[in-house]
Short mmCIF file of C-alpha atoms in Angstrom, two decimals:
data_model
loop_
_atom_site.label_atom_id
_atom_site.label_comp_id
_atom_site.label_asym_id
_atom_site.label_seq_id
_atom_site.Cartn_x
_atom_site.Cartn_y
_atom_site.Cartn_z
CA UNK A 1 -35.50 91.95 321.00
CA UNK A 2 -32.45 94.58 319.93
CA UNK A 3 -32.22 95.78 323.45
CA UNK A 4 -32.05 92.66 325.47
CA UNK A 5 -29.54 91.52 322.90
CA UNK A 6 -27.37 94.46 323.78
CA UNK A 7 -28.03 94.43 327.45
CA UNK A 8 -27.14 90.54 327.65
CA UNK A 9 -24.44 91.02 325.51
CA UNK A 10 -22.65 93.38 327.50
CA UNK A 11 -23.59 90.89 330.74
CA UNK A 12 -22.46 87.63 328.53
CA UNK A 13 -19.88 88.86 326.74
CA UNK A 14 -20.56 85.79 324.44
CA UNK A 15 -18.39 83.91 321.59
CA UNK A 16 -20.74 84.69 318.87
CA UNK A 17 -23.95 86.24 317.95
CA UNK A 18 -26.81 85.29 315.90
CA UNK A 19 -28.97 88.44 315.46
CA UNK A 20 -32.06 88.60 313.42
CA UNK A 21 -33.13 91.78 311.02
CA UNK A 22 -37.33 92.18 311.67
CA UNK A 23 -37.73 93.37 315.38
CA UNK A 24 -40.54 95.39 317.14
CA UNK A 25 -37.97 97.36 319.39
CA UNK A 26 -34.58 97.96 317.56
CA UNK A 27 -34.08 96.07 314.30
CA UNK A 28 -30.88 94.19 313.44
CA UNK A 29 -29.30 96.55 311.66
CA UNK A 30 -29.21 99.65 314.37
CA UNK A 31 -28.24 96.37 316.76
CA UNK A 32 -25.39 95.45 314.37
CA UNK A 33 -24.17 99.21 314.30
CA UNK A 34 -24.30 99.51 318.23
CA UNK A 35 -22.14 96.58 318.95
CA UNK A 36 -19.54 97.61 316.36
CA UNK A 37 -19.53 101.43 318.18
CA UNK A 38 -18.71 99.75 321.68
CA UNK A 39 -15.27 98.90 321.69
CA UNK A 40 -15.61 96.20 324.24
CA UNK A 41 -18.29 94.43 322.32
CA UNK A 42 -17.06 95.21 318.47
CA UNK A 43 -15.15 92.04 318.03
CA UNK A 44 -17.76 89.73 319.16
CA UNK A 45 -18.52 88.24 315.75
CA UNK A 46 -22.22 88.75 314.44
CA UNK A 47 -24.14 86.24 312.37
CA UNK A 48 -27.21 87.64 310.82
CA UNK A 49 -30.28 85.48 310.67
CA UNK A 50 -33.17 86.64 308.82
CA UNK A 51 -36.00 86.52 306.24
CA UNK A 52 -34.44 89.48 304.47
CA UNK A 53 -31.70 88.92 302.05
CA UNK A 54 -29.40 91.50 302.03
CA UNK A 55 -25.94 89.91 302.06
CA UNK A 56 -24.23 92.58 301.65
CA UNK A 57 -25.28 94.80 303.86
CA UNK A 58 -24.70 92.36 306.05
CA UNK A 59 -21.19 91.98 305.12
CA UNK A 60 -20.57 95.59 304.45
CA UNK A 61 -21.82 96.09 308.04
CA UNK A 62 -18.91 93.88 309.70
CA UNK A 63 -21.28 90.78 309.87
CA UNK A 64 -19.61 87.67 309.97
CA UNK A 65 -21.77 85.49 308.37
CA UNK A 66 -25.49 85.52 307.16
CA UNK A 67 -28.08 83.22 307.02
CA UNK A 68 -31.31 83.17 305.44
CA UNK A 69 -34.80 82.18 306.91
CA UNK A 70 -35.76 78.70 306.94
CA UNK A 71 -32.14 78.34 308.22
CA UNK A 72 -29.98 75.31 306.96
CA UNK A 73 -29.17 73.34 310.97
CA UNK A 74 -25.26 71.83 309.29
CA UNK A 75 -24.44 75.29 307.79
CA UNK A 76 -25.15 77.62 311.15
CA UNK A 77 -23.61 74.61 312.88
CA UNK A 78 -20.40 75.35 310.68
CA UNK A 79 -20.86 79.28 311.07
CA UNK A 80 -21.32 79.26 314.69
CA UNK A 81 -18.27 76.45 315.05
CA UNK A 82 -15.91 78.57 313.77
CA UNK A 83 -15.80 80.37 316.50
CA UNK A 84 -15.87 77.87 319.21
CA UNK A 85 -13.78 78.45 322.07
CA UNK A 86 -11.10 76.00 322.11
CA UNK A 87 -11.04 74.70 326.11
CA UNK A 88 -9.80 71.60 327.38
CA UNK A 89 -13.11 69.22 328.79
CA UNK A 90 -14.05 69.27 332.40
CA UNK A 91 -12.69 66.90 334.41
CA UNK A 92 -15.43 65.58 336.73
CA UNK A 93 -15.44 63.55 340.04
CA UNK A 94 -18.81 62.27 340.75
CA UNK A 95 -18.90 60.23 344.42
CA UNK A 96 -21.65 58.66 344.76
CA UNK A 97 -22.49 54.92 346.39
CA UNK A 98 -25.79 54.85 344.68
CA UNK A 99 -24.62 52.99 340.91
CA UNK A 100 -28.16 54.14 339.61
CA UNK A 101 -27.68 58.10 340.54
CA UNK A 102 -23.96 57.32 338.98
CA UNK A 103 -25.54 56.13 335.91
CA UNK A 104 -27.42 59.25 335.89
CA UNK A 105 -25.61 61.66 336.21
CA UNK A 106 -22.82 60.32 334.05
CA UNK A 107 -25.53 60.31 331.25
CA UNK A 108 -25.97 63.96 331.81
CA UNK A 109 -22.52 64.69 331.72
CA UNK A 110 -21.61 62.19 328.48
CA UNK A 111 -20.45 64.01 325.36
CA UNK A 112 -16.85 65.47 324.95
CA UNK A 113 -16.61 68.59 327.28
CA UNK A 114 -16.93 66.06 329.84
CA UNK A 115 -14.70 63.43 331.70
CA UNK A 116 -16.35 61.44 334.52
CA UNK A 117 -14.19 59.35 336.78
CA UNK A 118 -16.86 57.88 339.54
CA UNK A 119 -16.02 56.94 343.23
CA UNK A 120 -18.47 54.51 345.51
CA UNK A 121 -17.40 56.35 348.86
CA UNK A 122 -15.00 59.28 349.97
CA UNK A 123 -12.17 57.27 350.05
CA UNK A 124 -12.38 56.11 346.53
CA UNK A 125 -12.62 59.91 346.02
CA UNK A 126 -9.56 60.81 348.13
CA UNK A 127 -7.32 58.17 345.92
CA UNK A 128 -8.53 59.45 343.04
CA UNK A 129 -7.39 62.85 343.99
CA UNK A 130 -3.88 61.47 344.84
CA UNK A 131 -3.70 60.80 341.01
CA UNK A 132 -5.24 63.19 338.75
CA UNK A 133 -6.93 66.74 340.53
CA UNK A 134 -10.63 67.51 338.85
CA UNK A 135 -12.03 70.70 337.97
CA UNK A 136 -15.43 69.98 340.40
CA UNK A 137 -16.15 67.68 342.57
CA UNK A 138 -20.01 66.30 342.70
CA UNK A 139 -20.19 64.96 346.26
CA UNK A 140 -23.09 63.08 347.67
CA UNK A 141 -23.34 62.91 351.86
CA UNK A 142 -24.53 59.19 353.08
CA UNK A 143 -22.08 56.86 352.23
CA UNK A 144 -20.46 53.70 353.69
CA UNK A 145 -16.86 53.78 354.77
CA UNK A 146 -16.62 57.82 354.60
CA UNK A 147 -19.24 60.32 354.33
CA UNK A 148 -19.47 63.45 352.45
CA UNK A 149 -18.97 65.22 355.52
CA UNK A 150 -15.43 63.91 356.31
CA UNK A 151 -14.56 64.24 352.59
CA UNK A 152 -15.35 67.90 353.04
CA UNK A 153 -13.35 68.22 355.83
CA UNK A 154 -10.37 66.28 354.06
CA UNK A 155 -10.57 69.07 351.17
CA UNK A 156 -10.48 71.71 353.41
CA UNK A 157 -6.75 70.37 355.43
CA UNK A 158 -5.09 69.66 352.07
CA UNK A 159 -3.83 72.88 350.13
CA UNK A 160 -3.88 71.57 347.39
CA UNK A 161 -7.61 70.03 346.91
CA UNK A 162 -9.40 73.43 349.21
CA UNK A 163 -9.99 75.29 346.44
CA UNK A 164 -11.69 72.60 344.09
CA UNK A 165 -15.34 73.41 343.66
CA UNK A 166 -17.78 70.99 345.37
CA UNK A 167 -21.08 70.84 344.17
CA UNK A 168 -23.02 68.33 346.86
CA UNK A 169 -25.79 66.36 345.70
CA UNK A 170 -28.14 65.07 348.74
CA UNK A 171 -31.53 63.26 349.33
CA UNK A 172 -32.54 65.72 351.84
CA UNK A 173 -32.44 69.13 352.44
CA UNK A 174 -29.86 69.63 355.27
CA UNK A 175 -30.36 71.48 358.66
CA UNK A 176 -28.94 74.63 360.31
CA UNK A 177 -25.98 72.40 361.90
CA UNK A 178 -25.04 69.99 358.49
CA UNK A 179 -24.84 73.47 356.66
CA UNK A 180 -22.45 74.29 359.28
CA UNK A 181 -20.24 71.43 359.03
CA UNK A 182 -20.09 71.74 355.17
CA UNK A 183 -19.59 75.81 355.83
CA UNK A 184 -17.06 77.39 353.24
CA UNK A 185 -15.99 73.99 351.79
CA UNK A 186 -18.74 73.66 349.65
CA UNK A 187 -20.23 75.82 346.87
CA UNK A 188 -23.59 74.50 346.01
CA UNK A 189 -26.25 72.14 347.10
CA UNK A 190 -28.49 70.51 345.13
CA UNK A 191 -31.57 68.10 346.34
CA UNK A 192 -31.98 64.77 344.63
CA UNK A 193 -35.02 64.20 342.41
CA UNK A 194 -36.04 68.03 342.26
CA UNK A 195 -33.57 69.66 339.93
CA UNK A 196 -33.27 69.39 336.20
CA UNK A 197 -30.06 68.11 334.85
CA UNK A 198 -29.77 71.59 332.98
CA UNK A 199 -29.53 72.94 336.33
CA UNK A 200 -26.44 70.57 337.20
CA UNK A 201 -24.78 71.67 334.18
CA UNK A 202 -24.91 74.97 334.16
CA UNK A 203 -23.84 75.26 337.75
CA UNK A 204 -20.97 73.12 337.14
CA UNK A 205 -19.99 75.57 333.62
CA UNK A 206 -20.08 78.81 336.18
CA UNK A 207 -18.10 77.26 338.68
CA UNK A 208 -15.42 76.00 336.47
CA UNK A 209 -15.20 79.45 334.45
CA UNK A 210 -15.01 81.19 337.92
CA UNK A 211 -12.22 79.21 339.01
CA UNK A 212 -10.87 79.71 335.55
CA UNK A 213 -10.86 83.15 335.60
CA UNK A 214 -9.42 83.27 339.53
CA UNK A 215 -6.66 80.84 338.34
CA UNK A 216 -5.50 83.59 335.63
CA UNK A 217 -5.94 86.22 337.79
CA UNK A 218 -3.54 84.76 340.53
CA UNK A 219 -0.86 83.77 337.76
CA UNK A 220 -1.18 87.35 336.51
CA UNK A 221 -0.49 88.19 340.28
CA UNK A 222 2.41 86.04 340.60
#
């Protein structure tokens, strides 16, 4: 409805908008006219969708494109792409020893905002950190050689790596003193088996654009 769409557009602050006309609360048009009255949400661009055809209403409104119901998939693809934010993929460092949960997780993450480079064991992970820094970490516990645990504690003496965002993915939920030994060094935990790979994703998204956005801040600072 019109009002969500303003509330969560004020929360989101998104790229684009696709905003239909024919709405029980607040149609499209008194939507359209809101956004373009707040002057931290007027620039968001606005693609109508809708059974209506009224182009140029549309147009004359500040709409900036418009689609008519049944809606074409290639041509809101190529509205909607035009204003694509233009980032650099996430760099991804999955250590696991489990090739299987690898597998799986790498077929989550396939596509091109991603780049996976896998490690078998922590110190696979701690070489690969010599080389190249990535934007999250996704850090199982058991493992041979080194455990999650010390690679935790490795991240945490290095300056450098203490600030990369470790998303730990375990078999079992972990007890009072485990949580304690992960303690600031780790931003999420996730069980194996019981969440949905949308879940992984879009945990992974917030973190980086936090980190982002802290990044910026700091070299605004300095």
């Amino acid at each position: 409805g019109g009002l969500e769409g303003l509330k969560l557009a004020k929360e989101l602050r998104p790229i684009v908008i696709t905003l239909d006309v024919m709405m029980p609360d607040l149609d499209g048009w008194s939507v359209l006219a809101a956004l373009r009255q707040d002057p931290e949400l007027a620039e968001i661009p606005v693609i109508m969708v809708t059974i209506v055809d009224e182009h140029r209403r549309g147009i004359a409104l500040g709409a900036a494109g418009y689609l008519t119901k049944p809606i074409d998939r290639d041509r809101l693809h190529r509205l909607v792409g035009r204003f694509r934010a233009s980032i650099p993929p996430t760099r991804v460092l999955l250590v696991e020893d489990d090739q299987i949960q690898r597998d799986r997780i790498r077929g989550w993450l396939e596509g091109q905002q991603w780049i996976v480079r896998e490690a078998a064991n922590g110190r696979e992970a701690l070489a690969h950190l010599q080389e190249d820094k990535p934007d999250v970490i996704l850090l199982d516990l058991m493992m041979p050689e080194m455990d999650g645990f010390a690679v935790v504690a490795a991240l945490q003496k290095e300056a450098g790596w203490r600030h990369i965002p470790v998303i730990v993915i375990t078999s079992r939920d972990l007890d009072a003193t485990e949580r304690e030994r992960l303690n600031s060094g780790v931003q999420s935990i996730l069980v194996k088996e019981t969440f949905r790979p949308a879940d992984l994703v879009e945990r992974i998204r917030r973190l980086v654009q936090t980190k982002t956005a802290v990044d910026s801040e700091m070299e605004a600072a300095s």
